[in-house]
GROMACS .gro file of N, CA and C in nm:
model
  273
    1MET      N    1  -0.829  -0.567   1.155
    1MET     CA    2  -0.725  -0.617   1.081
    1MET      C    3  -0.573  -0.614   1.140
    2THR      N    4  -0.519  -0.725   1.111
    2THR     CA    5  -0.377  -0.737   1.185
    2THR      C    6  -0.294  -0.758   1.070
    3SER      N    7  -0.170  -0.699   1.087
    3SER     CA    8  -0.056  -0.700   0.981
    3SER      C    9  -0.020  -0.847   0.983
    4SER      N   10   0.024  -0.884   0.860
    4SER     CA   11   0.072  -1.017   0.850
    4SER      C   12   0.215  -1.017   0.857
    5LEU      N   13   0.299  -0.908   0.900
    5LEU     CA   14   0.431  -0.895   0.914
    5LEU      C   15   0.471  -0.901   1.082
    6SER      N   16   0.550  -0.982   1.111
    6SER     CA   17   0.603  -0.995   1.251
    6SER      C   18   0.727  -0.901   1.278
    7GLN      N   19   0.732  -0.837   1.381
    7GLN     CA   20   0.854  -0.776   1.416
    7GLN      C   21   0.993  -0.853   1.438
    8ALA      N   22   0.965  -1.002   1.485
    8ALA     CA   23   1.079  -1.076   1.511
    8ALA      C   24   1.095  -1.154   1.390
    9ALA      N   25   1.025  -1.213   1.308
    9ALA     CA   26   1.028  -1.302   1.204
    9ALA      C   27   1.115  -1.222   1.081
   10PRO      N   28   1.186  -1.296   0.998
   10PRO     CA   29   1.245  -1.239   0.886
   10PRO      C   30   1.138  -1.223   0.775
   11LEU      N   31   1.155  -1.119   0.716
   11LEU     CA   32   1.050  -1.105   0.593
   11LEU      C   33   1.074  -1.189   0.472
   12ASN      N   34   0.986  -1.257   0.419
   12ASN     CA   35   1.001  -1.332   0.304
   12ASN      C   36   0.922  -1.274   0.202
   13PRO      N   37   0.950  -1.306   0.075
   13PRO     CA   38   0.870  -1.249  -0.037
   13PRO      C   39   0.712  -1.252  -0.017
   14SER      N   40   0.675  -1.372   0.012
   14SER     CA   41   0.538  -1.407   0.029
   14SER      C   42   0.464  -1.312   0.122
   15ASP      N   43   0.539  -1.285   0.246
   15ASP     CA   44   0.484  -1.180   0.347
   15ASP      C   45   0.465  -1.059   0.291
   16LEU      N   46   0.571  -1.011   0.206
   16LEU     CA   47   0.564  -0.883   0.137
   16LEU      C   48   0.453  -0.861   0.071
   17PHE      N   49   0.425  -0.952  -0.017
   17PHE     CA   50   0.298  -0.957  -0.103
   17PHE      C   51   0.177  -0.928  -0.036
   18TYR      N   52   0.147  -0.998   0.067
   18TYR     CA   53   0.026  -1.008   0.161
   18TYR      C   54   0.025  -0.893   0.244
   19ALA      N   55   0.153  -0.826   0.286
   19ALA     CA   56   0.160  -0.699   0.351
   19ALA      C   57   0.100  -0.585   0.259
   20LEU      N   58   0.146  -0.600   0.123
   20LEU     CA   59   0.111  -0.486   0.037
   20LEU      C   60  -0.036  -0.496   0.008
   21LEU      N   61  -0.094  -0.611  -0.003
   21LEU     CA   62  -0.224  -0.634  -0.043
   21LEU      C   63  -0.303  -0.582   0.090
   22ASP      N   64  -0.273  -0.592   0.212
   22ASP     CA   65  -0.343  -0.526   0.329
   22ASP      C   66  -0.333  -0.395   0.319
   23LEU      N   67  -0.217  -0.332   0.282
   23LEU     CA   68  -0.182  -0.197   0.293
   23LEU      C   69  -0.277  -0.141   0.171
   24SER      N   70  -0.294  -0.199   0.045
   24SER     CA   71  -0.366  -0.147  -0.060
   24SER      C   72  -0.505  -0.148  -0.021
   25GLU      N   73  -0.569  -0.241   0.066
   25GLU     CA   74  -0.713  -0.221   0.104
   25GLU      C   75  -0.719  -0.115   0.200
   26LEU      N   76  -0.624  -0.087   0.284
   26LEU     CA   77  -0.641   0.016   0.383
   26LEU      C   78  -0.634   0.150   0.316
   27MET      N   79  -0.540   0.162   0.214
   27MET     CA   80  -0.539   0.282   0.134
   27MET      C   81  -0.661   0.311   0.065
   28GLN      N   82  -0.728   0.207   0.017
   28GLN     CA   83  -0.850   0.226  -0.079
   28GLN      C   84  -0.952   0.263   0.019
   29ALA      N   85  -0.959   0.213   0.125
   29ALA     CA   86  -1.067   0.253   0.224
   29ALA      C   87  -1.062   0.417   0.261
   30THR      N   88  -0.928   0.441   0.296
   30THR     CA   89  -0.910   0.596   0.335
   30THR      C   90  -0.938   0.675   0.224
   31TYR      N   91  -0.903   0.639   0.091
   31TYR     CA   92  -0.924   0.703   0.000
   31TYR      C   93  -1.067   0.733  -0.022
   32ASP      N   94  -1.159   0.637  -0.012
   32ASP     CA   95  -1.297   0.623  -0.026
   32ASP      C   96  -1.363   0.729   0.080
   33ILE      N   97  -1.304   0.716   0.198
   33ILE     CA   98  -1.354   0.796   0.292
   33ILE      C   99  -1.326   0.964   0.275
   34VAL      N  100  -1.213   0.977   0.240
   34VAL     CA  101  -1.166   1.121   0.223
   34VAL      C  102  -1.239   1.177   0.103
   35HIS      N  103  -1.262   1.084  -0.002
   35HIS     CA  104  -1.335   1.140  -0.129
   35HIS      C  105  -1.501   1.163  -0.125
   36ASP      N  106  -1.528   1.099  -0.006
   36ASP     CA  107  -1.685   1.123   0.024
   36ASP      C  108  -1.699   1.246   0.122
   37MET      N  109  -1.586   1.327   0.158
   37MET     CA  110  -1.610   1.418   0.249
   37MET      C  111  -1.649   1.531   0.161
   38ASP      N  112  -1.702   1.640   0.223
   38ASP     CA  113  -1.745   1.755   0.181
   38ASP      C  114  -1.633   1.853   0.160
   39PHE      N  115  -1.591   1.907   0.042
   39PHE     CA  116  -1.466   1.969   0.017
   39PHE      C  117  -1.497   2.126   0.031
   40VAL      N  118  -1.624   2.154   0.061
   40VAL     CA  119  -1.652   2.301   0.053
   40VAL      C  120  -1.692   2.333   0.204
   41ARG      N  121  -1.638   2.446   0.242
   41ARG     CA  122  -1.668   2.494   0.401
   41ARG      C  123  -1.801   2.543   0.403
   42PRO      N  124  -1.862   2.576   0.520
   42PRO     CA  125  -1.990   2.617   0.543
   42PRO      C  126  -2.008   2.773   0.472
   43ASP      N  127  -1.894   2.837   0.474
   43ASP     CA  128  -1.889   2.975   0.419
   43ASP      C  129  -1.885   2.963   0.266
   44GLY      N  130  -1.881   2.857   0.218
   44GLY     CA  131  -1.875   2.828   0.047
   44GLY      C  132  -1.727   2.813  -0.012
   45THR      N  133  -1.622   2.846   0.083
   45THR     CA  134  -1.478   2.838   0.024
   45THR      C  135  -1.449   2.707   0.006
   46ARG      N  136  -1.345   2.677  -0.071
   46ARG     CA  137  -1.283   2.536  -0.089
   46ARG      C  138  -1.205   2.517   0.035
   47ASN      N  139  -1.209   2.384   0.084
   47ASN     CA  140  -1.118   2.341   0.171
   47ASN      C  141  -0.986   2.280   0.124
   48GLU      N  142  -0.897   2.377   0.123
   48GLU     CA  143  -0.767   2.338   0.027
   48GLU      C  144  -0.681   2.244   0.097
   49GLU      N  145  -0.681   2.242   0.234
   49GLU     CA  146  -0.610   2.133   0.316
   49GLU      C  147  -0.690   2.000   0.275
   50LEU      N  148  -0.797   1.986   0.265
   50LEU     CA  149  -0.862   1.863   0.245
   50LEU      C  150  -0.833   1.821   0.082
   51ASP      N  151  -0.820   1.918  -0.004
   51ASP     CA  152  -0.786   1.889  -0.130
   51ASP      C  153  -0.653   1.846  -0.130
   52ARG      N  154  -0.561   1.894  -0.060
   52ARG     CA  155  -0.421   1.838  -0.077
   52ARG      C  156  -0.414   1.710  -0.001
   53VAL      N  157  -0.483   1.691   0.104
   53VAL     CA  158  -0.481   1.536   0.161
   53VAL      C  159  -0.533   1.435   0.073
   54ALA      N  160  -0.641   1.480   0.004
   54ALA     CA  161  -0.702   1.392  -0.100
   54ALA      C  162  -0.618   1.369  -0.228
   55SER      N  163  -0.541   1.474  -0.265
   55SER     CA  164  -0.439   1.440  -0.366
   55SER      C  165  -0.316   1.339  -0.325
   56LEU      N  166  -0.279   1.379  -0.195
   56LEU     CA  167  -0.167   1.279  -0.147
   56LEU      C  168  -0.223   1.153  -0.117
   57GLN      N  169  -0.338   1.127  -0.085
   57GLN     CA  170  -0.391   0.999  -0.070
   57GLN      C  171  -0.406   0.919  -0.196
   58ARG      N  172  -0.438   0.979  -0.306
   58ARG     CA  173  -0.449   0.931  -0.420
   58ARG      C  174  -0.323   0.903  -0.481
   59ILE      N  175  -0.237   0.961  -0.476
   59ILE     CA  176  -0.085   0.927  -0.501
   59ILE      C  177  -0.048   0.799  -0.435
   60ALA      N  178  -0.052   0.797  -0.304
   60ALA     CA  179  -0.026   0.692  -0.210
   60ALA      C  180  -0.110   0.559  -0.262
   61CYS      N  181  -0.214   0.589  -0.303
   61CYS     CA  182  -0.326   0.457  -0.316
   61CYS      C  183  -0.259   0.403  -0.454
   62ARG      N  184  -0.244   0.476  -0.546
   62ARG     CA  185  -0.179   0.457  -0.681
   62ARG      C  186  -0.053   0.357  -0.672
   63ASP      N  187   0.034   0.431  -0.581
   63ASP     CA  188   0.179   0.383  -0.574
   63ASP      C  189   0.173   0.245  -0.504
   64VAL      N  190   0.098   0.230  -0.397
   64VAL     CA  191   0.068   0.085  -0.320
   64VAL      C  192   0.004  -0.021  -0.421
   65LYS      N  193  -0.095   0.034  -0.496
   65LYS     CA  194  -0.142  -0.079  -0.593
   65LYS      C  195  -0.033  -0.116  -0.671
   66ARG      N  196   0.049  -0.032  -0.726
   66ARG     CA  197   0.146  -0.063  -0.839
   66ARG      C  198   0.247  -0.161  -0.754
   67LEU      N  199   0.293  -0.138  -0.650
   67LEU     CA  200   0.383  -0.209  -0.562
   67LEU      C  201   0.321  -0.351  -0.545
   68ARG      N  202   0.200  -0.346  -0.492
   68ARG     CA  203   0.131  -0.486  -0.493
   68ARG      C  204   0.125  -0.563  -0.606
   69ASP      N  205   0.080  -0.495  -0.733
   69ASP     CA  206   0.072  -0.570  -0.853
   69ASP      C  207   0.207  -0.613  -0.883
   70ALA      N  208   0.329  -0.546  -0.866
   70ALA     CA  209   0.449  -0.593  -0.897
   70ALA      C  210   0.491  -0.708  -0.829
   71SER      N  211   0.458  -0.722  -0.697
   71SER     CA  212   0.505  -0.832  -0.607
   71SER      C  213   0.417  -0.954  -0.618
   72GLU      N  214   0.322  -0.941  -0.716
   72GLU     CA  215   0.217  -1.064  -0.706
   72GLU      C  216   0.283  -1.196  -0.734
   73ALA      N  217   0.388  -1.190  -0.808
   73ALA     CA  218   0.452  -1.307  -0.848
   73ALA      C  219   0.501  -1.390  -0.701
   74PHE      N  220   0.516  -1.307  -0.627
   74PHE     CA  221   0.556  -1.365  -0.483
   74PHE      C  222   0.455  -1.446  -0.409
   75ALA      N  223   0.331  -1.415  -0.452
   75ALA     CA  224   0.224  -1.477  -0.365
   75ALA      C  225   0.216  -1.623  -0.363
   76GLY      N  226   0.172  -1.670  -0.250
   76GLY     CA  227   0.163  -1.833  -0.234
   76GLY      C  228   0.275  -1.884  -0.175
   77PRO      N  229   0.230  -2.014  -0.162
   77PRO     CA  230   0.355  -2.097  -0.096
   77PRO      C  231   0.469  -2.119  -0.183
   78ALA      N  232   0.598  -2.093  -0.124
   78ALA     CA  233   0.729  -2.139  -0.203
   78ALA      C  234   0.819  -2.138  -0.095
   79LYS      N  235   0.926  -2.202  -0.127
   79LYS     CA  236   1.068  -2.170  -0.043
   79LYS      C  237   1.155  -2.079  -0.107
   80TRP      N  238   1.173  -1.974  -0.021
   80TRP     CA  239   1.258  -1.850  -0.068
   80TRP      C  240   1.375  -1.858   0.011
   81LEU      N  241   1.498  -1.847  -0.065
   81LEU     CA  242   1.624  -1.852   0.010
   81LEU      C  243   1.679  -1.702  -0.025
   82PRO      N  244   1.756  -1.660   0.082
   82PRO     CA  245   1.830  -1.540   0.052
   82PRO      C  246   1.944  -1.563  -0.066
   83VAL      N  247   1.982  -1.467  -0.127
   83VAL     CA  248   2.091  -1.486  -0.239
   83VAL      C  249   2.211  -1.531  -0.170
   84GLY      N  250   2.242  -1.509  -0.043
   84GLY     CA  251   2.378  -1.565   0.021
   84GLY      C  252   2.348  -1.717   0.022
   85ALA      N  253   2.249  -1.766   0.054
   85ALA     CA  254   2.230  -1.914   0.063
   85ALA      C  255   2.244  -1.980  -0.060
   86LEU      N  256   2.207  -1.912  -0.163
   86LEU     CA  257   2.220  -1.985  -0.307
   86LEU      C  258   2.364  -1.960  -0.347
   87GLU      N  259   2.440  -1.858  -0.306
   87GLU     CA  260   2.576  -1.855  -0.350
   87GLU      C  261   2.650  -1.964  -0.280
   88ALA      N  262   2.639  -1.984  -0.149
   88ALA     CA  263   2.690  -2.071  -0.064
   88ALA      C  264   2.669  -2.220  -0.098
   89ALA      N  265   2.547  -2.251  -0.151
   89ALA     CA  266   2.519  -2.365  -0.191
   89ALA      C  267   2.596  -2.420  -0.324
   90HIS      N  268   2.648  -2.302  -0.402
   90HIS     CA  269   2.730  -2.333  -0.533
   90HIS      C  270   2.885  -2.353  -0.492
   91ASP      N  271   2.909  -2.306  -0.383
   91ASP     CA  272   3.072  -2.311  -0.351
   91ASP      C  273   3.105  -2.432  -0.314
   0.00000   0.00000   0.00000
């Protein structure tokens, strides 16, 4: 998987949506992997560090999905102009 964001190119809203879509897929895959792990150590005690990682992963996964959903309006082809360009056009 490669990022849809380029270091050199300016970020447009469509790129933001698709980058968040990729990040959401990555977060969901890592969430699934972490939650399939055994949270109990061989001695029978709970692996609290893994519990903490799983909780943080769940929060990150949820928040990335919310950002992705909120940016869905930017999906697809469109011409996006910076606010400054719009202001200059009206002057």
